CSV table of C-alpha atoms and ligand atoms in Angstrom, one decimal:
chain,number,residue,atom,x,y,z
A,267,MET,CA,34.4,-38.9,20.5
A,268,SER,CA,34.7,-36.6,23.5
A,269,SER,CA,31.8,-34.4,24.4
A,270,MET,CA,34.0,-31.4,23.5
A,271,GLY,CA,34.4,-32.8,20.0
A,272,TRP,CA,30.7,-33.3,19.7
A,273,SER,CA,29.8,-29.9,20.9
A,274,PHE,CA,32.4,-28.4,18.5
A,275,GLN,CA,30.7,-30.3,15.7
A,276,ALA,CA,27.3,-29.1,16.8
A,277,TYR,CA,28.7,-25.6,16.9
A,278,LEU,CA,30.1,-26.0,13.4
A,279,MET,CA,26.8,-27.4,12.2
A,280,ASN,CA,25.0,-24.4,13.8
A,281,LEU,CA,27.3,-22.1,12.1
A,282,ILE,CA,26.6,-23.7,8.8
A,283,LEU,CA,22.9,-23.6,9.4
A,284,VAL,CA,23.0,-20.1,10.6
A,285,SER,CA,25.0,-18.9,7.5
A,286,VAL,CA,22.7,-20.7,5.1
A,287,ILE,CA,19.5,-19.6,6.6
A,288,ILE,CA,20.3,-16.2,8.0
A,289,ILE,CA,22.9,-14.6,5.7
A,290,PRO,CA,20.8,-14.4,2.6
A,291,LEU,CA,18.2,-12.7,4.6
A,292,VAL,CA,20.5,-10.0,6.2
A,293,LEU,CA,22.2,-9.4,2.9
A,294,GLY,CA,19.1,-7.9,1.3
A,295,CYS,CA,19.6,-4.8,-0.8
A,296,TYR,CA,18.0,-2.5,1.7
A,297,ASN,CA,18.3,-2.3,5.5
A,298,SER,CA,14.9,-0.7,5.9
A,299,ILE,CA,11.5,0.1,4.3
A,300,ILE,CA,9.7,3.4,4.9
A,301,GLY,CA,6.1,3.5,3.9
A,302,PHE,CA,3.7,6.4,3.2
A,303,GLY,CA,0.1,6.1,1.9
A,304,ASP,CA,-3.4,4.9,2.7
A,305,SER,CA,-5.3,1.7,3.4
A,306,ILE,CA,-3.5,-0.1,0.6
A,307,THR,CA,-0.3,0.2,2.7
A,308,ASP,CA,-1.5,0.8,6.4
A,309,THR,CA,-0.2,-2.0,8.6
A,310,GLY,CA,-1.9,-0.7,11.8
A,311,ASN,CA,-1.7,3.1,12.1
A,312,LEU,CA,-5.4,3.9,12.0
A,313,TYR,CA,-6.0,0.8,14.2
A,314,ASN,CA,-3.7,2.2,16.8
A,315,SER,CA,-5.3,5.7,16.7
A,316,ASP,CA,-8.8,4.2,17.3
A,317,PRO,CA,-8.6,2.3,20.6
A,318,ASN,CA,-12.4,1.7,20.5
A,319,ARG,CA,-11.9,-0.3,17.2
A,320,SER,CA,-15.1,1.3,15.9
A,321,LEU,CA,-14.4,0.9,12.2
A,322,ASN,CA,-15.6,-2.2,10.3
A,323,PHE,CA,-12.1,-3.1,9.1
A,324,PHE,CA,-11.0,-3.6,12.7
A,325,HIS,CA,-13.4,-6.5,13.1
A,326,PRO,CA,-13.2,-10.1,11.9
A,327,PRO,CA,-13.1,-11.5,9.3
A,328,TYR,CA,-10.3,-8.9,8.5
A,329,GLY,CA,-7.0,-10.6,8.9
A,330,GLU,CA,-8.5,-14.1,8.9
A,331,THR,CA,-6.2,-15.6,6.3
A,332,TYR,CA,-2.7,-14.8,7.6
A,333,PHE,CA,-2.7,-13.1,11.0
A,334,HIS,CA,-5.9,-14.9,12.1
A,335,HIS,CA,-7.1,-11.7,13.8
A,336,PRO,CA,-7.7,-8.0,12.7
A,337,THR,CA,-4.4,-6.0,12.6
A,338,GLY,CA,-5.8,-2.8,11.0
A,339,ARG,CA,-4.8,-4.1,7.5
A,340,CYS,CA,-7.6,-3.7,5.1
A,341,SER,CA,-7.5,-7.2,3.7
A,342,ASP,CA,-7.8,-10.8,4.8
A,343,GLY,CA,-4.0,-11.0,5.1
A,344,ARG,CA,-0.8,-9.4,4.0
A,345,LEU,CA,-0.5,-6.3,1.9
A,346,VAL,CA,2.0,-5.4,-0.9
A,347,ILE,CA,4.3,-3.7,1.7
A,348,ASP,CA,4.3,-7.0,3.7
A,349,PHE,CA,5.3,-9.0,0.7
A,350,ILE,CA,8.0,-6.6,-0.3
A,351,ALA,CA,9.4,-6.8,3.3
A,352,GLU,CA,9.4,-10.6,3.0
A,353,PHE,CA,11.0,-10.5,-0.4
A,354,LEU,CA,13.8,-8.3,0.9
A,355,GLY,CA,14.3,-10.4,4.1
A,356,LEU,CA,13.1,-7.6,6.4
A,357,PRO,CA,10.6,-7.8,9.2
A,358,LEU,CA,7.0,-6.7,8.5
A,359,VAL,CA,7.0,-2.9,8.6
A,360,PRO,CA,5.7,-1.6,12.0
A,361,PRO,CA,3.1,1.2,12.1
A,362,TYR,CA,4.5,4.4,13.4
A,363,LEU,CA,1.6,5.1,15.7
A,364,GLU,CA,2.1,1.8,17.5
A,365,SER,CA,4.8,3.5,19.5
A,366,GLN,CA,2.7,6.5,20.2
A,367,SER,CA,-0.3,4.6,21.5
A,368,SER,CA,1.7,2.5,24.0
A,369,ASN,CA,4.6,3.2,26.2
A,370,GLN,CA,7.0,1.6,23.8
A,371,SER,CA,8.9,4.8,23.3
A,372,VAL,CA,11.9,2.7,22.3
A,373,GLN,CA,10.1,1.1,19.4
A,374,ASN,CA,12.8,0.2,17.0
A,375,PHE,CA,12.3,1.6,13.5
A,376,GLU,CA,15.8,0.7,12.2
A,377,ALA,CA,14.4,-2.0,9.9
A,378,GLY,CA,11.4,0.0,8.8
A,379,VAL,CA,8.6,2.3,9.7
A,380,ASN,CA,5.2,2.8,8.2
A,381,PHE,CA,3.4,6.1,8.2
A,382,ALA,CA,0.5,5.0,5.9
A,383,VAL,CA,-3.0,5.6,7.4
A,384,ALA,CA,-6.2,4.0,6.1
A,385,GLY,CA,-8.4,6.7,4.6
A,386,ALA,CA,-5.5,9.1,4.2
A,387,THR,CA,-5.6,11.6,1.3
A,388,ALA,CA,-2.8,13.2,-0.6
A,389,LEU,CA,-4.4,16.7,-0.2
A,390,ASP,CA,-5.0,18.1,3.2
A,391,ALA,CA,-8.4,17.3,4.8
A,392,ALA,CA,-9.1,21.0,5.4
A,393,PHE,CA,-8.7,21.7,1.7
A,394,LEU,CA,-10.9,18.8,0.7
A,395,GLU,CA,-13.6,19.9,3.2
A,396,GLU,CA,-13.5,23.3,1.7
A,397,MET,CA,-14.2,21.7,-1.7
A,398,GLY,CA,-17.2,20.1,-0.2
A,399,ASP,CA,-15.9,16.6,0.3
A,400,SER,CA,-16.0,14.8,3.6
A,401,VAL,CA,-12.8,12.8,4.2
A,402,SER,CA,-13.4,9.3,5.6
A,403,CYS,CA,-11.9,8.0,8.8
A,404,THR,CA,-8.7,10.2,9.1
A,405,ASN,CA,-7.2,13.6,8.6
A,406,ASP,CA,-3.7,12.2,8.5
A,407,SER,CA,-2.9,13.3,4.9
A,408,LEU,CA,0.5,13.0,3.2
A,409,SER,CA,1.8,16.2,4.7
A,410,ILE,CA,1.1,15.0,8.2
A,411,GLN,CA,2.8,11.7,7.5
A,412,LEU,CA,5.9,13.6,6.3
A,413,GLU,CA,5.9,15.6,9.5
A,414,TRP,CA,5.8,12.3,11.5
A,415,PHE,CA,8.8,11.1,9.5
A,416,LYS,CA,10.7,14.3,10.3
A,417,GLN,CA,9.9,14.0,14.0
A,418,MET,CA,11.0,10.4,14.0
A,419,LEU,CA,14.2,10.8,12.1
A,420,PRO,CA,16.4,11.9,15.1
A,421,SER,CA,15.8,8.5,16.6
A,422,LEU,CA,17.6,7.0,13.6
A,423,CYS,CA,20.3,9.6,12.9
A,424,ASN,CA,21.4,13.1,14.1
A,425,THR,CA,24.0,14.4,11.6
A,426,SER,CA,23.2,15.0,8.0
A,427,SER,CA,25.8,12.5,6.9
A,428,ASP,CA,24.4,9.8,9.2
A,429,CYS,CA,20.9,10.6,7.9
A,430,ASN,CA,22.1,10.3,4.3
A,431,LYS,CA,23.6,6.9,5.1
A,432,VAL,CA,20.4,5.7,6.8
A,433,LEU,CA,18.1,7.0,4.1
A,434,SER,CA,20.3,5.8,1.2
A,435,THR,CA,19.9,2.2,2.4
A,436,SER,CA,16.2,2.5,2.8
A,437,LEU,CA,13.5,1.6,0.2
A,438,ILE,CA,10.8,4.3,0.4
A,439,LEU,CA,7.3,3.1,-0.7
A,440,MET,CA,5.5,6.3,-1.6
A,441,GLY,CA,1.8,5.2,-2.0
A,442,GLU,CA,-0.4,4.3,-3.4
A,443,ILE,CA,-1.7,7.7,-2.3
A,444,GLY,CA,-4.3,10.0,-3.9
A,445,GLY,CA,-6.9,7.3,-4.4
A,446,ASN,CA,-9.0,8.5,-1.5
A,447,ASP,CA,-9.0,12.1,-2.7
A,448,TYR,CA,-10.9,10.7,-5.6
A,449,ASN,CA,-12.9,7.9,-3.8
A,450,ASP,CA,-14.3,10.3,-1.2
A,451,ALA,CA,-15.7,12.6,-3.9
A,452,LEU,CA,-16.7,10.1,-6.5
A,453,LEU,CA,-18.4,7.6,-4.2
A,454,ALA,CA,-20.3,10.5,-2.7
A,455,GLY,CA,-21.6,11.3,-6.2
A,456,LYS,CA,-19.4,14.3,-7.2
A,457,SER,CA,-19.0,14.6,-11.0
A,458,ILE,CA,-15.9,13.2,-12.7
A,459,GLU,CA,-15.2,16.6,-14.2
A,460,LYS,CA,-15.0,18.2,-10.8
A,461,VAL,CA,-12.8,15.4,-9.4
A,462,GLN,CA,-10.5,15.5,-12.5
A,463,ALA,CA,-9.5,19.0,-11.3
A,464,TYR,CA,-7.9,17.4,-8.2
A,465,VAL,CA,-5.4,15.4,-10.3
A,466,PRO,CA,-2.8,18.1,-10.8
A,467,LEU,CA,-3.0,19.1,-7.2
A,468,VAL,CA,-2.6,15.5,-6.0
A,469,ILE,CA,0.3,14.9,-8.3
A,470,GLU,CA,2.0,18.1,-7.2
A,471,THR,CA,1.6,17.0,-3.5
A,472,ILE,CA,3.1,13.6,-4.2
A,473,ALA,CA,6.0,15.2,-6.2
A,474,SER,CA,6.8,17.8,-3.5
A,475,THR,CA,6.8,15.1,-0.8
A,476,ILE,CA,9.2,13.1,-2.9
A,477,ASN,CA,11.4,16.1,-3.4
A,478,GLU,CA,11.5,16.8,0.4
A,479,LEU,CA,12.5,13.2,1.0
A,480,ILE,CA,15.3,13.4,-1.6
A,481,GLU,CA,16.5,16.6,0.2
A,482,LEU,CA,16.7,14.5,3.4
A,483,GLY,CA,18.7,11.8,1.7
A,484,ALA,CA,16.2,9.4,0.1
A,485,ALA,CA,17.9,7.4,-2.7
A,486,THR,CA,15.4,4.8,-3.9
A,487,LEU,CA,11.6,5.4,-4.1
A,488,LEU,CA,9.0,3.0,-5.3
A,489,VAL,CA,5.9,5.1,-6.4
A,490,PRO,CA,2.8,3.1,-7.2
A,491,GLY,CA,0.0,4.5,-9.4
A,492,ASN,CA,-3.7,4.1,-8.8
A,493,PHE,CA,-5.7,0.8,-9.4
A,494,PRO,CA,-8.3,0.4,-12.2
A,495,ILE,CA,-11.0,1.7,-9.9
A,496,GLY,CA,-13.7,0.9,-12.5
A,497,CYS,CA,-13.2,-2.8,-11.6
A,498,LEU,CA,-13.9,-2.4,-7.9
A,499,PRO,CA,-17.2,-3.6,-6.5
A,500,ALA,CA,-17.8,-0.4,-4.6
A,501,TYR,CA,-17.7,1.6,-7.9
A,502,LEU,CA,-19.6,-1.1,-9.9
A,503,THR,CA,-22.3,-0.7,-7.3
A,504,THR,CA,-22.4,3.1,-7.0
A,505,TYR,CA,-22.2,3.6,-10.8
A,506,GLU,CA,-24.2,0.5,-12.0
A,507,SER,CA,-25.6,1.2,-15.4
A,508,SER,CA,-27.9,-0.4,-17.9
A,509,ASP,CA,-25.8,1.0,-20.7
A,510,LYS,CA,-23.6,-2.0,-21.7
A,511,ASN,CA,-21.3,0.3,-23.6
A,512,GLN,CA,-19.9,1.7,-20.3
A,513,TYR,CA,-18.4,-1.7,-19.5
A,514,ASP,CA,-15.3,-3.4,-20.9
A,515,PRO,CA,-16.7,-6.7,-22.2
A,516,SER,CA,-13.5,-8.5,-21.5
A,517,THR,CA,-13.3,-7.5,-17.8
A,518,GLY,CA,-16.7,-6.2,-16.7
A,519,CYS,CA,-15.0,-3.0,-15.5
A,520,LEU,CA,-16.4,0.5,-16.0
A,521,ASN,CA,-14.4,2.2,-18.8
A,522,TRP,CA,-14.8,5.8,-17.7
A,523,LEU,CA,-13.5,5.1,-14.2
A,524,ASN,CA,-10.5,3.1,-15.5
A,525,LYS,CA,-9.8,6.0,-17.9
A,526,PHE,CA,-9.7,8.3,-15.0
A,527,SER,CA,-7.2,6.1,-13.1
A,528,GLY,CA,-5.1,6.1,-16.3
A,529,TYR,CA,-5.2,9.9,-16.4
A,530,HIS,CA,-3.9,10.1,-12.8
A,531,ASN,CA,-1.2,7.5,-13.6
A,532,ASP,CA,0.0,9.3,-16.8
A,533,GLN,CA,0.3,12.6,-14.9
A,534,LEU,CA,2.1,10.8,-12.0
A,535,GLN,CA,4.6,9.3,-14.5
A,536,LEU,CA,5.2,12.7,-16.1
A,537,ALA,CA,6.0,14.2,-12.7
A,538,LEU,CA,8.3,11.3,-11.8
A,539,SER,CA,10.2,11.9,-15.1
A,540,ARG,CA,10.7,15.5,-14.1
A,541,ILE,CA,12.0,14.5,-10.7
A,542,ARG,CA,14.4,12.0,-12.3
A,543,ARG,CA,15.9,14.7,-14.5
A,544,LEU,CA,16.5,17.0,-11.5
A,545,HIS,CA,17.9,14.2,-9.4
A,546,PRO,CA,19.7,11.7,-11.7
A,547,GLN,CA,21.4,10.1,-8.8
A,548,VAL,CA,18.1,9.0,-7.2
A,549,THR,CA,16.3,5.8,-8.3
A,550,ILE,CA,12.6,6.5,-8.8
A,551,ILE,CA,10.6,3.5,-9.8
A,552,TYR,CA,7.0,3.8,-11.0
A,553,ALA,CA,5.0,0.7,-9.9
A,554,ASP,CA,2.2,0.0,-12.3
A,555,TYR,CA,-0.5,-1.3,-9.9
A,556,TYR,CA,-3.0,-0.5,-12.6
A,557,ASN,CA,-1.9,-3.1,-15.2
A,558,ALA,CA,-0.6,-5.5,-12.5
A,559,MET,CA,-4.2,-5.7,-11.3
A,560,LEU,CA,-5.9,-5.5,-14.7
A,561,GLN,CA,-4.1,-8.7,-15.8
A,562,LEU,CA,-6.0,-10.5,-13.0
A,563,TYR,CA,-9.3,-9.3,-14.4
A,564,GLN,CA,-8.3,-10.2,-17.9
A,565,SER,CA,-7.2,-13.8,-17.2
A,566,PRO,CA,-8.6,-14.6,-13.7
A,567,ASP,CA,-8.4,-18.4,-14.1
A,568,GLN,CA,-4.7,-18.2,-14.7
A,569,PHE,CA,-4.3,-16.7,-11.2
A,570,GLY,CA,-6.7,-18.9,-9.4
A,571,PHE,CA,-9.5,-16.3,-9.2
A,572,ILE,CA,-12.4,-18.7,-9.9
A,573,GLY,CA,-14.9,-16.7,-7.9
A,574,GLU,CA,-16.9,-14.0,-9.7
A,575,THR,CA,-14.3,-11.2,-10.3
A,576,SER,CA,-16.8,-8.4,-10.1
A,577,LYS,CA,-18.0,-9.5,-6.6
A,578,ALA,CA,-16.3,-8.8,-3.3
A,579,CYS,CA,-15.4,-11.9,-1.2
A,580,CYS,CA,-16.7,-10.2,2.0
A,581,GLY,CA,-19.8,-8.0,2.0
A,582,GLY,CA,-23.5,-7.6,2.8
A,583,GLY,CA,-25.2,-8.6,-0.5
A,584,GLY,CA,-26.2,-7.0,-3.7
A,585,PRO,CA,-25.1,-7.8,-7.3
A,586,TYR,CA,-21.4,-7.1,-6.4
A,587,ASN,CA,-21.6,-8.1,-2.8
A,588,TYR,CA,-21.0,-4.5,-1.7
A,589,ASN,CA,-23.6,-3.0,0.6
A,590,THR,CA,-22.9,0.3,2.4
A,591,SER,CA,-25.4,-0.7,5.0
A,592,ALA,CA,-23.5,-3.9,5.8
A,593,LEU,CA,-19.8,-3.5,5.0
A,594,CYS,CA,-17.4,-6.4,5.5
A,595,GLY,CA,-16.7,-6.6,9.3
A,596,ASP,CA,-20.2,-5.3,10.1
A,597,ALA,CA,-23.1,-7.4,11.4
A,598,GLY,CA,-25.0,-8.5,8.3
A,599,ALA,CA,-22.0,-9.1,6.2
A,600,SER,CA,-20.1,-12.3,5.7
A,601,ALA,CA,-17.0,-13.6,3.8
A,602,CYS,CA,-16.7,-16.1,1.1
A,603,GLU,CA,-15.3,-19.6,1.8
A,604,ASN,CA,-12.0,-19.1,0.0
A,605,PRO,CA,-10.7,-15.5,-0.3
A,606,ALA,CA,-7.9,-16.6,-2.6
A,607,GLN,CA,-10.5,-17.2,-5.3
A,608,PHE,CA,-11.5,-13.5,-5.2
A,609,ILE,CA,-9.7,-10.5,-6.5
A,610,SER,CA,-11.6,-8.1,-4.2
A,611,TRP,CA,-11.8,-8.6,-0.5
A,612,ASP,CA,-14.3,-6.0,0.7
A,613,GLY,CA,-15.3,-4.0,-2.4
A,614,LEU,CA,-12.6,-1.4,-2.2
A,615,HIS,CA,-9.6,-3.4,-1.0
A,616,SER,CA,-8.0,-6.6,-2.4
A,617,THR,CA,-7.5,-10.0,-1.0
A,618,GLU,CA,-4.1,-11.1,0.1
A,619,ALA,CA,-3.9,-13.3,-3.0
A,620,THR,CA,-4.3,-10.2,-5.2
A,621,TYR,CA,-1.7,-8.3,-3.3
A,622,ARG,CA,0.7,-11.3,-3.6
A,623,TRP,CA,0.2,-11.3,-7.4
A,624,ILE,CA,0.7,-7.5,-7.6
A,625,THR,CA,3.9,-7.7,-5.6
A,626,LYS,CA,5.2,-10.5,-7.9
A,627,ALA,CA,4.3,-8.4,-11.0
A,628,ILE,CA,6.2,-5.5,-9.5
A,629,LEU,CA,9.3,-7.3,-8.2
A,630,GLN,CA,9.7,-10.1,-10.7
A,631,GLY,CA,7.5,-9.1,-13.7
A,632,ASN,CA,7.7,-6.1,-16.0
A,633,TYR,CA,5.2,-3.8,-14.2
A,634,THR,CA,7.7,-1.1,-13.2
A,635,VAL,CA,9.4,1.8,-14.9
A,636,PRO,CA,12.4,1.3,-15.0
A,637,ARG,CA,12.4,-2.5,-14.8
A,638,VAL,CA,12.8,-3.6,-11.2
A,639,SER,CA,16.1,-5.4,-11.5
A,640,THR,CA,17.4,-1.9,-10.7
A,641,LEU,CA,15.7,-2.3,-7.3
A,642,CYS,CA,18.7,-4.2,-6.1
A,643,ASP,CA,21.4,-2.7,-8.4
A,644,SER,CA,21.8,0.4,-6.2
A,645,PRO,CA,25.2,0.6,-4.5
A,646,VAL,CA,24.1,-0.2,-0.9
B,765,LIG,C1,-14.2,5.4,23.0
B,765,LIG,O1,-15.5,5.1,23.5
B,765,LIG,C2,-15.7,5.8,24.8
B,765,LIG,C3,-17.1,5.3,25.3
B,765,LIG,O2,-18.0,5.3,24.2
B,765,LIG,C4,-15.7,7.3,24.5
B,765,LIG,O3,-16.0,8.0,25.8
B,765,LIG,C5,-14.3,7.7,24.0
B,765,LIG,O4,-14.3,9.1,23.7
B,765,LIG,C6,-14.0,6.9,22.8
B,765,LIG,N1,-12.6,7.2,22.4
B,765,LIG,C7,-12.2,7.5,21.2
B,765,LIG,C8,-10.8,7.8,21.0
B,765,LIG,O5,-13.0,7.6,20.3
B,766,LIG,C1,2.2,4.6,30.2
B,766,LIG,O1,2.9,5.1,31.3
B,766,LIG,C2,2.1,5.9,32.2
B,766,LIG,C3,3.0,6.6,33.2
B,766,LIG,O2,4.1,5.7,33.5
B,766,LIG,C4,1.0,5.1,32.8
B,766,LIG,O3,0.2,5.9,33.7
B,766,LIG,C5,0.2,4.5,31.7
B,766,LIG,O4,-0.8,3.6,32.3
B,766,LIG,C6,1.0,3.7,30.7
B,766,LIG,N1,0.2,3.3,29.5
B,766,LIG,C7,0.2,2.1,28.9
B,766,LIG,C8,-0.7,1.9,27.8
B,766,LIG,O5,1.0,1.2,29.3
B,767,LIG,C1,-10.8,16.2,10.7
B,767,LIG,O1,-10.7,17.6,11.1
B,767,LIG,C2,-11.9,18.2,11.2
B,767,LIG,C3,-11.7,19.7,11.5
B,767,LIG,O2,-10.9,20.2,10.4
B,767,LIG,C4,-12.7,17.6,12.3
B,767,LIG,O3,-14.0,18.2,12.4
B,767,LIG,C5,-12.9,16.1,12.0
B,767,LIG,O4,-13.6,15.5,13.1
B,767,LIG,C6,-11.6,15.5,11.8
B,767,LIG,N1,-11.8,14.1,11.4
B,767,LIG,C7,-11.1,13.1,11.9
B,767,LIG,C8,-11.5,11.7,11.4
B,767,LIG,O5,-10.2,13.2,12.8
B,768,LIG,C1,20.0,11.9,18.6
B,768,LIG,O1,20.0,12.8,19.7
B,768,LIG,C2,18.9,12.7,20.5
B,768,LIG,C3,18.9,13.8,21.6
B,768,LIG,O2,20.2,14.0,22.1
B,768,LIG,C4,19.0,11.3,21.2
B,768,LIG,O3,17.9,11.1,22.1
B,768,LIG,C5,19.0,10.2,20.1
B,768,LIG,O4,19.2,9.0,20.7
B,768,LIG,C6,20.1,10.5,19.1
B,768,LIG,N1,20.0,9.6,18.0
B,768,LIG,C7,20.9,8.8,17.6
B,768,LIG,C8,20.6,7.9,16.4
B,768,LIG,O5,22.0,8.7,18.1
B,769,LIG,C1,-27.9,-4.5,2.6
B,769,LIG,O1,-27.7,-4.6,4.0
B,769,LIG,C2,-28.9,-4.3,4.7
B,769,LIG,C3,-28.6,-4.3,6.2
B,769,LIG,O2,-28.1,-5.6,6.6
B,769,LIG,C4,-30.0,-5.3,4.4
B,769,LIG,O3,-31.2,-5.0,5.0
B,769,LIG,C5,-30.2,-5.3,2.8
B,769,LIG,O4,-31.1,-6.3,2.5
B,769,LIG,C6,-28.9,-5.5,2.1
B,769,LIG,N1,-29.1,-5.3,0.7
B,769,LIG,C7,-28.9,-6.2,-0.2
B,769,LIG,C8,-29.1,-5.9,-1.6
B,769,LIG,O5,-28.6,-7.4,0.1
B,770,LIG,C1,5.1,-7.9,-19.8
B,770,LIG,O1,4.9,-9.3,-19.7
B,770,LIG,C2,3.6,-9.7,-20.2
B,770,LIG,C3,3.5,-11.2,-19.9
B,770,LIG,O2,4.7,-11.8,-19.5
B,770,LIG,C4,3.6,-9.5,-21.7
B,770,LIG,O3,2.4,-9.9,-22.2
B,770,LIG,C5,3.8,-8.0,-21.9
B,770,LIG,O4,3.9,-7.7,-23.3
B,770,LIG,C6,5.1,-7.5,-21.3
B,770,LIG,N1,5.1,-6.0,-21.4
B,770,LIG,C7,6.2,-5.4,-21.6
B,770,LIG,C8,6.1,-3.9,-21.7
B,770,LIG,O5,7.3,-5.9,-21.8
């Protein structure tokens, strides 16, 4: 066989390999993922806005499981947005502020861009401060993230028909957002009655942001609700009670806090229904993070969570391994041997294993409204 023949064969073989391996990836349903939210979704924005890396979640052991170094993700590894990107065959979604903090002005956001910032609230920081709350770590609330998006858009498209095309092939992940509006107040000891009054304002902010994105051409939005916060070690520590009736005996979670998350989620779903009626051509999917996570607390063994479910993997001691004087990443805190055996990573955020199960529940289970087969049914 001539060398020509051989190399032609090799070329054919390459072609076959390339089509088998690459084509299913590029033929995903969406060309891009655009993220908004807080530490549940931040892939490095707060990290890039804090060059001194002063916060605990910028230190090891954050990132130890997957990236093997801190990336600004509040977990030991990947987040839901990372697993969604992998599922769709897209690159991990780059943080918007990465391009601002370096001279990479030509940062390519064609396959996705993430505006989520750890600590971000739905309501503006100035408003929350007026209400007597101090926002933690950042003032980059949802309205600021939306402004960044509008500033960035001309790098993707300049005419409204082009922008419609770009946005209609993007999956927009709106949240989770709003959790910190409640966390900042509740963990500082504000009464649940006072915090409950924020719910309609938070929902209205999320709804109006979604409406603006739809005006700009958004066609598919995945909108997660809040987690069952009564299960989180930070809350179990802050609101520890000798009254057994406050706890759900099957999960160990605090009922009144889970009920509060349920209230937010019900209001969010009502708002999404209203938006669907106004924009029947837009696909708006509610992602039920609450029940996707609660199933892990209900049957932990089934998911490999053989550690104590009410304890954080990484922390500085105490009955729930959550200690505000020694947070995960601080001196005085340490991580468990095997994070995949724990639901909670640091008391507020989950382990990569948890985020993987939640993503599976969303993309392949029945934890979305409507059911998520529609995620890839859109005419893209
Ligand atoms: C980083 O730390 C240096 C020295 O402590 C300080 O002067 C500077 O203001 C800090 N920068 C930021 C962005 O916090
Ligand atoms: C960015 O570019 C400016 C001007 O060219 C230069 O002074 C600066 O050091 C650069 N910064 C980084 C982070 O590369
Ligand atoms: C947020 O803004 C307030 C002023 O409104 C400022 O005092 C505070 O330092 C800011 N916080 C952060 C984390 O940027
Ligand atoms: C849109 O116009 C701006 C300014 O002329 C230009 O820098 C940018 O590259 C254009 N964007 C696209 C996607 O063509
Ligand atoms: C919390 O952390 C502080 C500082 O490291 C430590 O002195 C204290 O004993 C810890 N509390 C518990 C309950 O382990
Ligand atoms: C979702 O699936 C779980 C387990 O497969 C099942 O127990 C539950 O009833 C289902 N829920 C709905 C709404 O179909």
